[in-house]
């Protein structure tokens, strides 16, 4: 009797994970707005009942996907920035961030589709903005903890401005990646942009 809740919980977690994996594949192949719940369930090998026991709408399922990616990216950035201790070697930290940061074309296709959807629905847009804010907060927190050791360009004004600039650079590079599918070039451009954003530019590579 005591083991039953653990088995049910584990099964539910596994079901949810399979639905998320299937949704990612279907969204990437067909587009968020053209994927049906039935197609997601079929790809996962479940009935509609399994979907509705975990999610109420495709929007909710997408936000779960987005949360996974946002958590991963925030963890990658935080880990890369934490390796310098109380100080922050910006060029070295940028190198670490750009080497490990998630740059996945399929995910960018899914995210871009959903951004278009969110732009037409204020409620969805607000939720998506909240999720995006989490990544900026992780970056700003690390920059805040290194203040006094690392000077940011005056034009950024504060760590919040720097965090916005970092995310904007990531957004711009990933838009180009969607078009040319060149991951290595995207990493190189991101390194150049982040170094320029977070320093006076003197540490930028001379060429890419």
Tab-separated table of C-alpha atoms in Angstrom:
chain	number	residue	atom	x	y	z
A	1	UNK	CA	0.000	0.000	0.000
A	2	UNK	CA	2.756	2.461	0.944
A	3	UNK	CA	4.551	1.948	-2.390
A	4	UNK	CA	1.503	2.759	-4.546
A	5	UNK	CA	1.770	6.586	-4.431
A	6	UNK	CA	5.463	6.370	-5.398
A	7	UNK	CA	4.660	4.162	-8.398
A	8	UNK	CA	1.827	6.450	-9.512
A	9	UNK	CA	4.007	9.555	-9.089
A	10	UNK	CA	6.849	7.981	-11.039
A	11	UNK	CA	4.486	6.902	-13.809
A	12	UNK	CA	2.978	10.369	-13.982
A	13	UNK	CA	6.412	11.958	-14.234
A	14	UNK	CA	7.358	9.559	-17.023
A	15	UNK	CA	4.091	10.217	-18.869
A	16	UNK	CA	4.603	13.959	-18.631
A	17	UNK	CA	8.183	13.644	-19.879
A	18	UNK	CA	7.082	11.557	-22.880
A	19	UNK	CA	4.367	14.069	-23.737
A	20	UNK	CA	6.886	16.911	-23.562
A	21	UNK	CA	9.340	15.054	-25.802
A	22	UNK	CA	6.593	14.224	-28.291
A	23	UNK	CA	5.282	17.784	-28.276
A	24	UNK	CA	8.747	19.124	-28.993
A	25	UNK	CA	9.087	16.841	-32.020
A	26	UNK	CA	5.615	17.656	-33.358
A	27	UNK	CA	5.948	21.399	-32.765
A	28	UNK	CA	9.345	21.478	-34.489
A	29	UNK	CA	8.065	19.506	-37.485
A	30	UNK	CA	4.658	21.134	-37.990
A	31	UNK	CA	4.696	24.414	-36.094
A	32	UNK	CA	3.070	25.228	-32.774
A	33	UNK	CA	-0.130	26.590	-34.289
A	34	UNK	CA	-0.659	23.593	-36.583
A	35	UNK	CA	-0.003	20.784	-34.105
A	36	UNK	CA	-3.010	19.074	-32.556
A	37	UNK	CA	-3.372	17.401	-29.190
A	38	UNK	CA	-4.179	14.159	-31.015
A	39	UNK	CA	-0.882	14.286	-32.925
A	40	UNK	CA	1.084	14.907	-29.750
A	41	UNK	CA	-0.646	12.017	-27.980
A	42	UNK	CA	-0.082	9.701	-30.940
A	43	UNK	CA	3.618	10.597	-31.063
A	44	UNK	CA	3.883	9.895	-27.328
A	45	UNK	CA	1.877	6.679	-27.542
A	46	UNK	CA	-0.890	7.911	-25.236
A	47	UNK	CA	-4.577	8.759	-25.351
A	48	UNK	CA	-6.055	12.241	-24.963
A	49	UNK	CA	-6.781	11.293	-21.364
A	50	UNK	CA	-3.059	11.157	-20.640
A	51	UNK	CA	-2.679	14.652	-22.051
A	52	UNK	CA	-5.491	16.147	-20.008
A	53	UNK	CA	-4.270	14.487	-16.831
A	54	UNK	CA	-1.063	16.522	-17.196
A	55	UNK	CA	-1.999	19.660	-19.145
A	56	UNK	CA	-5.152	21.651	-19.778
A	57	UNK	CA	-4.130	23.317	-23.062
A	58	UNK	CA	-1.328	23.246	-25.660
A	59	UNK	CA	-0.243	26.626	-24.261
A	60	UNK	CA	0.323	25.075	-20.849
A	61	UNK	CA	2.307	22.237	-22.411
A	62	UNK	CA	4.458	24.735	-24.304
A	63	UNK	CA	5.172	26.687	-21.141
A	64	UNK	CA	6.386	23.457	-19.534
A	65	UNK	CA	8.718	22.991	-22.511
A	66	UNK	CA	9.838	26.601	-22.265
A	67	UNK	CA	10.443	26.216	-18.537
A	68	UNK	CA	12.756	23.263	-19.185
A	69	UNK	CA	14.782	25.231	-21.733
A	70	UNK	CA	14.787	28.399	-19.621
A	71	UNK	CA	16.017	26.435	-16.604
A	72	UNK	CA	18.734	24.793	-18.704
A	73	UNK	CA	19.929	28.078	-20.204
A	74	UNK	CA	19.835	29.863	-16.836
A	75	UNK	CA	21.819	27.014	-15.255
A	76	UNK	CA	24.374	27.078	-18.088
A	77	UNK	CA	24.845	30.834	-17.742
A	78	UNK	CA	24.972	30.752	-13.933
A	79	UNK	CA	27.518	27.919	-13.872
A	80	UNK	CA	29.746	29.598	-16.437
A	81	UNK	CA	29.621	32.920	-14.581
A	82	UNK	CA	30.199	31.336	-11.165
A	83	UNK	CA	33.597	29.834	-11.978
A	84	UNK	CA	35.531	33.071	-11.360
A	85	UNK	CA	34.674	33.294	-7.660
A	86	UNK	CA	33.901	36.742	-6.245
A	87	UNK	CA	35.432	38.495	-9.266
A	88	UNK	CA	34.433	38.062	-12.894
A	89	UNK	CA	36.811	37.636	-15.808
A	90	UNK	CA	34.365	38.795	-18.479
A	91	UNK	CA	36.185	37.524	-21.611
A	92	UNK	CA	36.821	34.117	-19.991
A	93	UNK	CA	33.219	33.919	-18.744
A	94	UNK	CA	31.899	34.820	-22.209
A	95	UNK	CA	34.048	32.039	-23.681
A	96	UNK	CA	32.544	29.532	-21.243
A	97	UNK	CA	28.978	30.726	-21.804
A	98	UNK	CA	29.182	30.599	-25.590
A	99	UNK	CA	30.755	27.145	-25.548
A	100	UNK	CA	27.954	25.522	-23.547
A	101	UNK	CA	24.893	27.662	-24.275
A	102	UNK	CA	21.956	25.867	-25.864
A	103	UNK	CA	21.774	26.735	-29.575
A	104	UNK	CA	19.279	24.303	-31.052
A	105	UNK	CA	17.534	25.075	-34.346
A	106	UNK	CA	14.489	22.886	-33.617
A	107	UNK	CA	13.944	24.623	-30.300
A	108	UNK	CA	14.304	28.023	-31.946
A	109	UNK	CA	11.648	27.062	-34.495
A	110	UNK	CA	9.272	26.077	-31.712
A	111	UNK	CA	10.026	29.179	-29.651
A	112	UNK	CA	9.606	31.520	-32.621
A	113	UNK	CA	6.233	29.999	-33.504
A	114	UNK	CA	5.086	30.520	-29.952
A	115	UNK	CA	6.374	34.090	-29.832
A	116	UNK	CA	4.138	34.880	-32.801
A	117	UNK	CA	1.230	33.215	-31.016
A	118	UNK	CA	1.950	35.146	-27.814
A	119	UNK	CA	2.142	38.443	-29.706
A	120	UNK	CA	-1.553	38.041	-30.551
A	121	UNK	CA	-2.668	37.007	-27.061
A	122	UNK	CA	-1.910	39.437	-24.201
A	123	UNK	CA	-2.415	36.776	-21.546
A	124	UNK	CA	0.051	34.391	-23.156
A	125	UNK	CA	2.450	37.268	-23.769
A	126	UNK	CA	2.457	38.192	-20.081
A	127	UNK	CA	3.251	34.619	-19.075
A	128	UNK	CA	6.016	34.357	-21.658
A	129	UNK	CA	7.508	37.659	-20.497
A	130	UNK	CA	7.585	36.288	-16.955
A	131	UNK	CA	9.516	33.253	-18.132
A	132	UNK	CA	12.007	35.373	-20.081
A	133	UNK	CA	12.540	37.559	-17.039
A	134	UNK	CA	13.906	34.574	-15.115
A	135	UNK	CA	16.919	34.295	-17.406
A	136	UNK	CA	17.644	38.011	-17.134
A	137	UNK	CA	17.371	37.771	-13.350
A	138	UNK	CA	19.946	34.960	-13.250
A	139	UNK	CA	22.385	37.047	-15.276
A	140	UNK	CA	21.719	40.241	-13.334
A	141	UNK	CA	22.146	38.438	-10.005
A	142	UNK	CA	25.606	37.209	-10.952
A	143	UNK	CA	26.674	40.604	-12.277
A	144	UNK	CA	25.340	42.239	-9.095
A	145	UNK	CA	27.376	39.914	-6.892
A	146	UNK	CA	30.578	40.852	-8.758
A	147	UNK	CA	30.050	44.610	-8.536
A	148	UNK	CA	33.204	46.293	-7.254
A	149	UNK	CA	35.290	43.646	-8.992
A	150	UNK	CA	33.973	44.103	-12.525
A	151	UNK	CA	33.103	47.397	-14.185
A	152	UNK	CA	30.333	47.409	-16.768
A	153	UNK	CA	30.216	49.928	-19.625
A	154	UNK	CA	28.553	53.121	-18.376
A	155	UNK	CA	26.017	53.060	-21.215
A	156	UNK	CA	24.369	49.995	-19.640
A	157	UNK	CA	23.757	51.953	-16.409
A	158	UNK	CA	23.278	48.904	-14.158
A	159	UNK	CA	23.188	45.104	-14.020
A	160	UNK	CA	19.583	45.003	-15.177
A	161	UNK	CA	20.557	46.926	-18.298
A	162	UNK	CA	23.449	44.528	-18.861
A	163	UNK	CA	21.159	41.507	-18.473
A	164	UNK	CA	18.701	42.942	-21.017
A	165	UNK	CA	21.575	43.555	-23.426
A	166	UNK	CA	22.872	39.994	-23.035
A	167	UNK	CA	19.450	38.482	-23.750
A	168	UNK	CA	18.958	40.838	-26.707
A	169	UNK	CA	22.291	39.715	-28.158
A	170	UNK	CA	21.245	36.078	-27.747
A	171	UNK	CA	17.912	36.777	-29.455
A	172	UNK	CA	19.603	38.480	-32.391
A	173	UNK	CA	22.147	35.744	-32.945
A	174	UNK	CA	19.539	32.999	-32.728
A	175	UNK	CA	17.363	34.769	-35.299
A	176	UNK	CA	20.268	34.587	-37.739
A	177	UNK	CA	20.788	30.941	-36.770
A	178	UNK	CA	17.215	30.159	-37.780
A	179	UNK	CA	18.012	31.353	-41.297
A	180	UNK	CA	21.510	30.023	-41.960
A	181	UNK	CA	21.567	27.008	-39.576
A	182	UNK	CA	25.262	27.693	-38.860
A	183	UNK	CA	25.697	26.898	-35.162
A	184	UNK	CA	29.455	27.519	-35.097
A	185	UNK	CA	29.061	30.956	-36.678
A	186	UNK	CA	26.296	31.716	-34.165
A	187	UNK	CA	28.575	30.846	-31.258
A	188	UNK	CA	31.361	33.019	-32.690
A	189	UNK	CA	29.065	36.007	-33.217
A	190	UNK	CA	27.554	35.591	-29.763
A	191	UNK	CA	31.020	35.611	-28.225
A	192	UNK	CA	31.878	38.799	-30.076
A	193	UNK	CA	28.630	40.548	-29.162
A	194	UNK	CA	28.683	39.579	-25.476
A	195	UNK	CA	32.291	40.672	-25.090
A	196	UNK	CA	31.434	44.013	-26.674
A	197	UNK	CA	28.308	44.418	-24.528
A	198	UNK	CA	29.962	43.605	-21.193
A	199	UNK	CA	33.305	45.373	-21.708
A	200	UNK	CA	34.537	48.485	-23.457
A	201	UNK	CA	35.088	46.355	-26.558
A	202	UNK	CA	38.862	46.158	-26.202
A	203	UNK	CA	38.693	42.409	-25.580
A	204	UNK	CA	36.621	41.642	-28.689
A	205	UNK	CA	38.174	39.226	-31.173
A	206	UNK	CA	39.552	41.056	-34.195
A	207	UNK	CA	37.760	38.795	-36.615
A	208	UNK	CA	35.246	35.987	-36.727
